[in-house]
Tab-separated table of C-alpha atoms and ligand atoms in Angstrom:
chain	number	residue	atom	x	y	z
A	14	MET	CA	357.470	123.838	260.226
A	15	SER	CA	356.181	127.349	260.557
A	16	SER	CA	356.710	127.534	264.307
A	17	ASN	CA	358.554	125.633	266.955
A	18	ILE	CA	355.492	125.032	269.072
A	19	LYS	CA	352.556	123.349	267.327
A	20	LEU	CA	349.156	124.714	268.333
A	21	PHE	CA	346.432	122.224	269.259
A	22	SER	CA	344.584	125.072	270.982
A	23	PRO	CA	341.349	126.252	269.320
A	24	GLY	CA	342.685	129.200	267.383
A	25	PRO	CA	344.955	130.344	265.982
A	26	VAL	CA	345.842	126.880	264.744
A	27	GLU	CA	348.857	125.522	262.899
A	28	VAL	CA	349.364	127.079	259.428
A	29	SER	CA	350.767	124.809	256.723
A	30	GLU	CA	353.920	125.524	254.743
A	31	LYS	CA	351.869	125.575	251.504
A	32	THR	CA	349.613	128.272	252.976
A	33	PHE	CA	352.611	130.340	254.074
A	34	GLN	CA	354.114	130.078	250.613
A	35	ALA	CA	350.914	131.523	249.156
A	36	PHE	CA	350.927	134.194	251.859
A	37	ARG	CA	354.437	135.254	250.803
A	38	LYS	CA	353.531	135.953	247.157
A	39	PRO	CA	354.696	139.326	245.751
A	40	MET	CA	352.302	142.182	246.427
A	41	ILE	CA	349.834	143.392	243.792
A	42	GLY	CA	347.719	146.533	243.604
A	43	HIS	CA	344.215	146.208	244.978
A	44	ARG	CA	342.506	148.109	242.145
A	45	GLY	CA	344.208	146.285	239.279
A	46	ASN	CA	343.219	143.321	237.148
A	47	ASP	CA	345.420	140.837	238.981
A	48	PHE	CA	343.577	141.579	242.188
A	49	LYS	CA	340.167	141.429	240.524
A	50	LYS	CA	341.049	138.001	239.160
A	51	LEU	CA	342.229	136.869	242.578
A	52	TYR	CA	339.044	138.163	244.242
A	53	ALA	CA	336.783	136.552	241.653
A	54	SER	CA	338.691	133.260	241.869
A	55	VAL	CA	337.842	132.696	245.532
A	56	GLN	CA	334.104	133.426	245.195
A	57	PRO	CA	332.867	130.024	243.965
A	58	GLY	CA	334.775	128.123	246.657
A	59	LEU	CA	333.547	130.489	249.358
A	60	GLN	CA	329.942	130.307	248.190
A	61	GLN	CA	330.201	126.532	248.296
A	62	LEU	CA	331.528	126.600	251.861
A	63	PHE	CA	328.836	129.079	252.947
A	64	HIS	CA	326.216	127.042	251.029
A	65	THR	CA	324.913	130.286	249.599
A	66	GLN	CA	324.069	131.932	246.296
A	67	ARG	CA	324.815	135.328	247.859
A	68	PRO	CA	328.191	137.053	247.491
A	69	VAL	CA	330.814	136.349	250.146
A	70	TYR	CA	332.643	139.466	251.312
A	71	ILE	CA	336.220	139.665	252.576
A	72	SER	CA	336.939	141.896	255.554
A	73	THR	CA	340.377	142.969	256.715
A	74	SER	CA	339.658	142.541	260.387
A	75	SER	CA	339.323	139.748	262.842
A	76	ALA	CA	335.855	138.211	263.287
A	77	TRP	CA	334.909	140.796	265.896
A	78	GLY	CA	334.974	143.493	263.230
A	79	ILE	CA	332.032	141.837	261.496
A	80	MET	CA	330.380	140.809	264.783
A	81	GLU	CA	330.240	144.493	265.705
A	82	GLY	CA	329.743	145.679	262.116
A	83	ALA	CA	326.726	143.409	261.571
A	84	LEU	CA	325.000	145.064	264.540
A	85	ARG	CA	325.721	148.503	263.139
A	86	ASN	CA	324.203	147.481	259.805
A	87	LEU	CA	321.084	145.756	261.108
A	88	VAL	CA	319.908	146.882	264.539
A	89	LYS	CA	316.997	149.306	264.509
A	90	GLY	CA	315.593	148.713	267.963
A	91	LYS	CA	316.522	145.902	270.300
A	92	VAL	CA	319.028	143.078	269.864
A	93	LEU	CA	318.756	139.725	271.648
A	94	ASN	CA	322.098	138.053	272.397
A	95	CYS	CA	322.045	134.264	272.808
A	96	MET	CA	324.669	133.754	275.516
A	97	THR	CA	326.313	130.414	276.240
A	98	GLY	CA	329.985	131.170	276.923
A	99	ALA	CA	332.796	133.718	276.696
A	100	PHE	CA	332.419	134.771	273.053
A	101	SER	CA	328.636	134.908	272.947
A	102	ASP	CA	328.505	136.698	276.330
A	103	LYS	CA	330.919	139.316	275.041
A	104	TRP	CA	328.670	140.016	272.039
A	105	ASN	CA	326.122	141.454	274.494
A	106	ASP	CA	328.784	143.728	275.946
A	107	VAL	CA	329.815	144.815	272.440
A	108	ALA	CA	326.180	145.612	271.542
A	109	LYS	CA	325.856	147.765	274.661
A	110	ARG	CA	329.114	149.565	273.946
A	111	CYS	CA	327.695	150.407	270.499
A	112	GLY	CA	324.794	152.028	272.321
A	113	TYR	CA	322.106	149.460	271.525
A	114	GLU	CA	319.441	148.168	273.785
A	115	ALA	CA	320.720	144.601	274.173
A	116	GLU	CA	318.892	141.857	276.002
A	117	LYS	CA	320.468	138.674	277.328
A	118	LEU	CA	319.215	135.195	276.578
A	119	GLN	CA	321.653	133.553	278.955
A	120	VAL	CA	322.136	129.887	279.768
A	121	GLU	CA	324.720	128.364	282.046
A	122	TRP	CA	328.128	127.957	280.348
A	123	GLY	CA	328.441	124.595	278.620
A	124	ASN	CA	324.757	124.408	277.752
A	125	PRO	CA	323.072	125.237	274.450
A	126	ILE	CA	320.251	127.653	273.684
A	127	THR	CA	317.099	125.594	273.242
A	128	PRO	CA	314.438	126.337	270.611
A	129	GLU	CA	311.847	126.633	273.425
A	130	LEU	CA	313.813	129.375	275.166
A	131	LEU	CA	314.280	131.322	271.969
A	132	ARG	CA	310.644	130.974	270.884
A	133	ALA	CA	309.381	132.040	274.306
A	134	ARG	CA	311.390	135.259	274.174
A	135	LEU	CA	310.708	136.125	270.527
A	136	SER	CA	306.965	135.585	271.066
A	137	LYS	CA	306.949	138.564	273.412
A	138	GLY	CA	307.954	140.797	270.491
A	139	ASP	CA	310.176	143.919	270.288
A	140	ILE	CA	313.352	142.115	269.132
A	141	ASP	CA	314.636	142.914	265.664
A	142	VAL	CA	318.027	141.177	265.602
A	143	VAL	CA	319.290	137.960	267.241
A	144	THR	CA	322.976	137.088	267.632
A	145	LEU	CA	323.991	133.452	267.890
A	146	ILE	CA	327.344	131.713	268.090
A	147	HIS	CA	326.955	128.363	266.396
A	148	ASN	CA	329.925	126.717	268.085
A	149	GLU	CA	330.848	128.362	271.406
A	150	THR	CA	334.610	127.859	271.365
A	151	SER	CA	335.098	128.572	275.070
A	152	THR	CA	332.815	125.736	276.228
A	153	GLY	CA	332.922	123.290	273.299
A	154	CYS	CA	329.135	123.470	273.034
A	155	MET	CA	327.467	123.547	269.628
A	156	ASN	CA	324.018	125.096	269.407
A	157	PRO	CA	321.249	123.194	267.555
A	158	ILE	CA	321.338	125.480	264.544
A	159	LYS	CA	318.590	123.759	262.528
A	160	GLU	CA	316.096	123.858	265.422
A	161	LEU	CA	316.979	127.459	266.246
A	162	THR	CA	316.708	128.683	262.661
A	163	ASP	CA	313.350	126.880	262.415
A	164	VAL	CA	312.169	129.078	265.295
A	165	LEU	CA	313.444	132.200	263.526
A	166	LYS	CA	311.351	131.243	260.482
A	167	GLU	CA	308.261	131.834	262.661
A	168	PHE	CA	309.459	135.440	263.127
A	169	PRO	CA	310.318	136.705	259.630
A	170	GLU	CA	310.770	140.292	260.830
A	171	VAL	CA	313.651	139.237	263.114
A	172	LEU	CA	317.109	139.051	261.516
A	173	LEU	CA	319.639	136.430	262.595
A	174	ILE	CA	323.415	136.956	262.752
A	175	VAL	CA	325.364	133.705	263.138
A	176	ASP	CA	329.032	133.433	264.099
A	177	THR	CA	330.497	130.235	262.636
A	178	VAL	CA	334.084	131.151	263.517
A	179	SER	CA	334.996	127.731	264.910
A	180	SER	CA	332.566	125.539	262.931
A	181	PHE	CA	332.912	126.931	259.402
A	182	SER	CA	334.001	124.233	256.921
A	183	VAL	CA	334.058	121.649	259.758
A	184	LEU	CA	330.469	120.609	259.121
A	185	PRO	CA	327.833	121.997	256.750
A	186	VAL	CA	326.100	125.190	257.905
A	187	PRO	CA	323.813	125.808	254.919
A	188	MET	CA	323.244	129.550	255.163
A	189	ASP	CA	320.517	129.932	252.513
A	190	GLU	CA	318.574	126.831	253.509
A	191	LEU	CA	318.645	127.774	257.207
A	192	GLY	CA	317.649	131.360	256.447
A	193	ILE	CA	320.662	132.914	258.166
A	194	ASP	CA	320.816	136.672	257.499
A	195	VAL	CA	324.470	137.286	258.259
A	196	MET	CA	326.923	134.415	258.513
A	197	LEU	CA	330.503	135.193	259.425
A	198	THR	CA	333.768	133.458	260.132
A	199	GLY	CA	337.420	134.243	260.812
A	200	SER	CA	340.606	133.045	259.166
A	201	GLN	CA	342.603	131.562	262.044
A	202	LYS	CA	340.342	128.767	263.253
A	203	ALA	CA	338.965	126.012	261.050
A	204	LEU	CA	340.430	127.507	257.866
A	205	ALA	CA	343.951	127.320	259.330
A	206	LEU	CA	345.055	130.669	257.904
A	207	PRO	CA	346.894	133.316	259.910
A	208	PRO	CA	344.631	135.667	261.921
A	209	GLY	CA	343.514	139.000	260.475
A	210	MET	CA	340.797	138.294	257.915
A	211	ALA	CA	337.057	137.685	258.252
A	212	LEU	CA	334.569	136.358	255.706
A	213	PHE	CA	330.848	137.018	255.684
A	214	SER	CA	327.712	136.810	253.620
A	215	VAL	CA	324.470	138.781	253.917
A	216	SER	CA	320.933	137.765	252.926
A	217	GLU	CA	318.845	139.973	250.638
A	218	LYS	CA	316.547	140.734	253.544
A	219	ALA	CA	319.467	141.907	255.686
A	220	MET	CA	320.868	143.999	252.843
A	221	LYS	CA	317.525	145.750	252.555
A	222	ARG	CA	317.498	146.391	256.309
A	223	ALA	CA	321.044	147.799	256.127
A	224	SER	CA	319.961	150.225	253.414
A	225	GLU	CA	317.378	151.656	255.850
A	226	ILE	CA	319.842	152.086	258.723
A	227	LYS	CA	321.595	155.371	259.381
A	228	GLY	CA	324.982	155.439	261.059
A	229	ARG	CA	326.379	152.280	259.497
A	230	GLY	CA	329.736	154.015	259.412
A	231	TYR	CA	332.158	153.284	256.593
A	232	TYR	CA	334.591	150.461	257.352
A	233	PHE	CA	331.986	147.733	257.867
A	234	ASP	CA	329.187	149.206	255.743
A	235	PHE	CA	327.547	146.252	253.991
A	236	LEU	CA	326.437	148.458	251.089
A	237	GLU	CA	330.057	149.498	250.482
A	238	PHE	CA	331.082	145.839	250.469
A	239	GLN	CA	328.379	145.050	247.910
A	240	LYS	CA	329.190	148.029	245.690
A	241	ASN	CA	332.868	147.065	245.576
A	242	HIS	CA	332.086	143.388	245.201
A	243	GLU	CA	330.338	144.174	241.924
A	244	GLY	CA	333.762	145.201	240.587
A	245	ASP	CA	335.596	142.283	242.280
A	246	MET	CA	337.079	144.566	244.901
A	247	THR	CA	336.840	145.491	248.576
A	248	PRO	CA	336.003	148.944	250.030
A	249	SER	CA	339.490	149.625	251.401
A	250	THR	CA	342.904	148.068	250.787
A	251	PRO	CA	342.427	144.453	251.828
A	252	VAL	CA	344.890	142.075	253.397
A	253	ILE	CA	345.984	140.777	249.990
A	254	SER	CA	348.419	138.189	251.408
A	255	HIS	CA	345.532	136.538	253.227
A	256	ILE	CA	343.529	136.322	250.029
A	257	PHE	CA	346.432	134.541	248.312
A	258	ALA	CA	346.517	132.173	251.280
A	259	LEU	CA	342.739	131.720	251.098
A	260	GLN	CA	343.002	130.872	247.397
A	261	SER	CA	345.555	128.202	248.267
A	262	LYS	CA	343.378	126.846	251.092
A	263	LEU	CA	340.329	126.657	248.831
A	264	GLU	CA	342.419	124.566	246.405
A	265	ASP	CA	343.276	122.231	249.299
A	266	ILE	CA	339.607	121.974	250.246
A	267	ALA	CA	338.559	121.291	246.658
A	268	SER	CA	341.145	118.554	246.241
A	269	GLU	CA	340.211	116.901	249.534
A	270	GLY	CA	336.499	117.247	248.756
A	271	LEU	CA	333.972	118.818	251.136
A	272	VAL	CA	332.433	115.501	252.155
A	273	ASN	CA	335.868	114.123	253.014
A	274	ARG	CA	336.750	117.295	254.891
A	275	TYR	CA	333.629	117.026	257.040
A	276	ALA	CA	334.317	113.303	257.607
A	277	ARG	CA	337.938	114.001	258.604
A	278	HIS	CA	336.817	116.450	261.302
A	279	ALA	CA	334.228	113.987	262.603
A	280	ALA	CA	336.849	111.230	262.733
A	281	THR	CA	339.551	113.290	264.485
A	282	ASN	CA	336.975	114.625	266.932
A	283	SER	CA	335.776	111.153	267.814
A	284	LEU	CA	339.363	110.049	268.476
A	285	VAL	CA	339.552	112.798	271.119
A	286	HIS	CA	336.135	111.813	272.501
A	287	ASP	CA	337.206	108.164	272.816
A	288	TRP	CA	340.366	109.237	274.633
A	289	VAL	CA	338.358	111.453	277.027
A	290	LYS	CA	336.081	108.539	277.943
A	291	ALA	CA	338.875	105.951	278.153
A	292	ARG	CA	340.925	108.128	280.542
A	293	GLY	CA	338.006	108.884	282.856
A	294	TRP	CA	337.613	112.542	281.941
A	295	GLU	CA	334.221	114.223	281.557
A	296	PHE	CA	332.905	116.550	278.875
A	297	PHE	CA	331.987	120.133	279.684
A	298	ALA	CA	329.084	120.186	277.195
A	299	PRO	CA	326.169	117.728	277.315
A	300	GLU	CA	325.902	114.831	274.898
A	301	GLY	CA	324.272	115.752	271.618
A	302	TYR	CA	325.605	119.322	271.765
A	303	ARG	CA	329.349	118.760	271.609
A	304	SER	CA	331.515	120.604	269.162
A	305	VAL	CA	333.032	118.706	266.241
A	306	SER	CA	336.056	121.021	265.913
A	307	LEU	CA	337.291	121.040	269.487
A	308	THR	CA	336.695	119.224	272.746
A	309	CYS	CA	336.263	121.050	276.033
A	310	VAL	CA	337.136	118.624	278.837
A	311	LYS	CA	336.068	119.085	282.439
A	312	ASN	CA	339.062	118.844	284.782
A	313	ASN	CA	337.195	116.379	286.993
A	314	LYS	CA	340.492	114.955	288.304
A	315	GLY	CA	341.558	118.313	289.694
A	316	SER	CA	344.834	118.116	287.797
A	317	ASP	CA	347.323	120.957	287.445
A	318	VAL	CA	346.490	121.559	283.786
A	319	ALA	CA	348.922	124.444	283.350
A	320	ALA	CA	351.835	122.290	284.542
A	321	TRP	CA	350.731	119.452	282.243
A	322	ILE	CA	350.676	121.791	279.244
A	323	GLY	CA	354.123	123.043	280.293
A	324	ARG	CA	355.484	119.485	280.145
A	325	LEU	CA	353.765	118.878	276.806
A	326	LYS	CA	355.349	122.018	275.434
A	327	SER	CA	358.890	121.304	276.592
A	328	LYS	CA	358.876	117.594	275.758
A	329	HIS	CA	356.773	117.461	272.563
A	330	SER	CA	356.838	121.076	271.306
A	331	CYS	CA	353.096	121.498	271.188
A	332	ILE	CA	350.307	122.903	273.343
A	333	ILE	CA	346.639	122.383	274.043
A	334	ASP	CA	344.578	125.093	275.778
A	335	GLY	CA	344.216	125.332	279.549
A	336	GLY	CA	340.652	126.684	279.606
A	337	TYR	CA	339.158	130.044	278.621
A	338	GLY	CA	337.952	132.904	280.800
A	339	LYS	CA	336.215	131.948	284.016
A	340	ILE	CA	336.668	128.193	283.365
A	341	LYS	CA	340.453	128.397	282.988
A	342	GLY	CA	342.010	125.523	284.937
A	343	GLU	CA	338.594	123.908	285.474
A	344	THR	CA	338.607	122.773	281.862
A	345	PHE	CA	341.064	122.207	279.035
A	346	ARG	CA	340.469	122.260	275.312
A	347	ILE	CA	341.856	120.163	272.477
A	348	SER	CA	341.404	121.416	268.932
A	349	ASN	CA	341.066	119.168	265.892
A	350	MET	CA	340.497	122.075	263.511
A	351	GLY	CA	342.326	122.892	260.328
A	352	ASP	CA	344.673	120.393	258.715
A	353	GLU	CA	344.791	117.842	261.544
A	354	THR	CA	344.487	114.187	260.598
A	355	LYS	CA	343.823	110.954	262.459
A	356	GLU	CA	347.601	110.468	262.578
A	357	THR	CA	348.433	113.880	264.059
A	358	ILE	CA	345.586	113.728	266.599
A	359	SER	CA	346.510	110.167	267.649
A	360	GLU	CA	350.084	111.320	268.121
A	361	LEU	CA	348.943	114.251	270.261
A	362	LEU	CA	346.889	111.913	272.455
A	363	THR	CA	349.927	109.696	273.089
A	364	TRP	CA	351.909	112.816	274.035
A	365	LEU	CA	349.146	113.871	276.420
A	366	ASP	CA	349.352	110.441	278.080
A	367	ASP	CA	353.132	110.601	278.127
A	368	THR	CA	353.189	113.922	280.014
A	369	PHE	CA	350.197	113.412	282.356
A	370	GLU	CA	351.190	113.092	286.006
A	371	GLY	CA	347.790	112.999	287.716
B	1	PLP	C1	337.878	133.097	268.189
B	1	PLP	C2	336.439	133.414	268.142
B	1	PLP	C3	335.975	134.727	267.959
B	1	PLP	C4	336.876	135.904	267.958
B	1	PLP	O1	337.616	135.992	266.825
B	1	PLP	P1	338.662	137.178	266.632
B	1	PLP	O2	339.408	136.677	265.476
B	1	PLP	O3	339.487	137.275	267.882
B	1	PLP	O4	337.903	138.408	266.374
B	1	PLP	C5	334.622	134.921	267.864
B	1	PLP	N1	333.757	133.911	267.951
B	1	PLP	C6	334.155	132.646	268.132
B	1	PLP	C7	333.139	131.558	268.217
B	1	PLP	C8	335.503	132.357	268.242
B	1	PLP	O5	335.909	131.098	268.421
């Protein structure tokens, strides 16, 4: 076991011993052939997971690096932030801190952005970039990505940045087919790697836009990523240990099979959903829009969630999450991301029952 307390909170999640062994491999130089081979070896698996023909770039940063960097590469005029919870709300703040004119498309936490809302705003014009979080981890609400990207197709001059941090590899998000311009994810959620690395891919259209933008900076400059990618390298010294771990994880995913991986997440998620219903809890997100990688439960019983998690931790050496941001205590979240199986999730649910005191 890598830690004494197992994490069933939605990120970081438990990292397997096999992944840690890969992470601990001896260091190699980042401009040598061994690195180039390593970099090239992860491309096919990443492209398959992104469902893209485009290159997939590796960033030594958490997801926020690319969430901010994508704005700096693409925004010419005004950005529209689709806001449904803590992470997507913060993206608006980040855009403003970067000095952009940033407009809110805000819905009440727990709810999704609807295609009607998005179309109504884009029809008024003057937006050139939209940010969207596919799976809002704070509320357990998953946006209807197909319907929303269909709306974007009516506005070809508007670029779409999609955060798939907590949905990537949990269910298919076909980047090319949906016409996503920048798709990004982090390492510590569904991929079950340690935190500190982000992955992203950029459409041709977005690359062209980036080439017209001044002030892209250096560290997150998409053109630098592309230039280095052509030689199987990254712009600056990357987090090489993470790439070894990623290589190992992609082997795991290939041997499980993508279809089986998606089915495993659906199955573990529905175990949690059944438990929620059977115990008289309510969901924070409406039916039809619930996340497949985590479940955000409304604390409709007014329980002392923090005390419950304390008992879970001391008796069964694991934790769930006691709610994020302004809904801390009013909700709790159970993650089924990463390597969790029907067995491990069923076990967790019995431990939750065992430690619940009302
Ligand atoms: C966790 C999370 C982030 C933030 O990731 P960092 O690794 O902290 O940068 C962004 N978006 C979503 C949807 C997340 O779940």
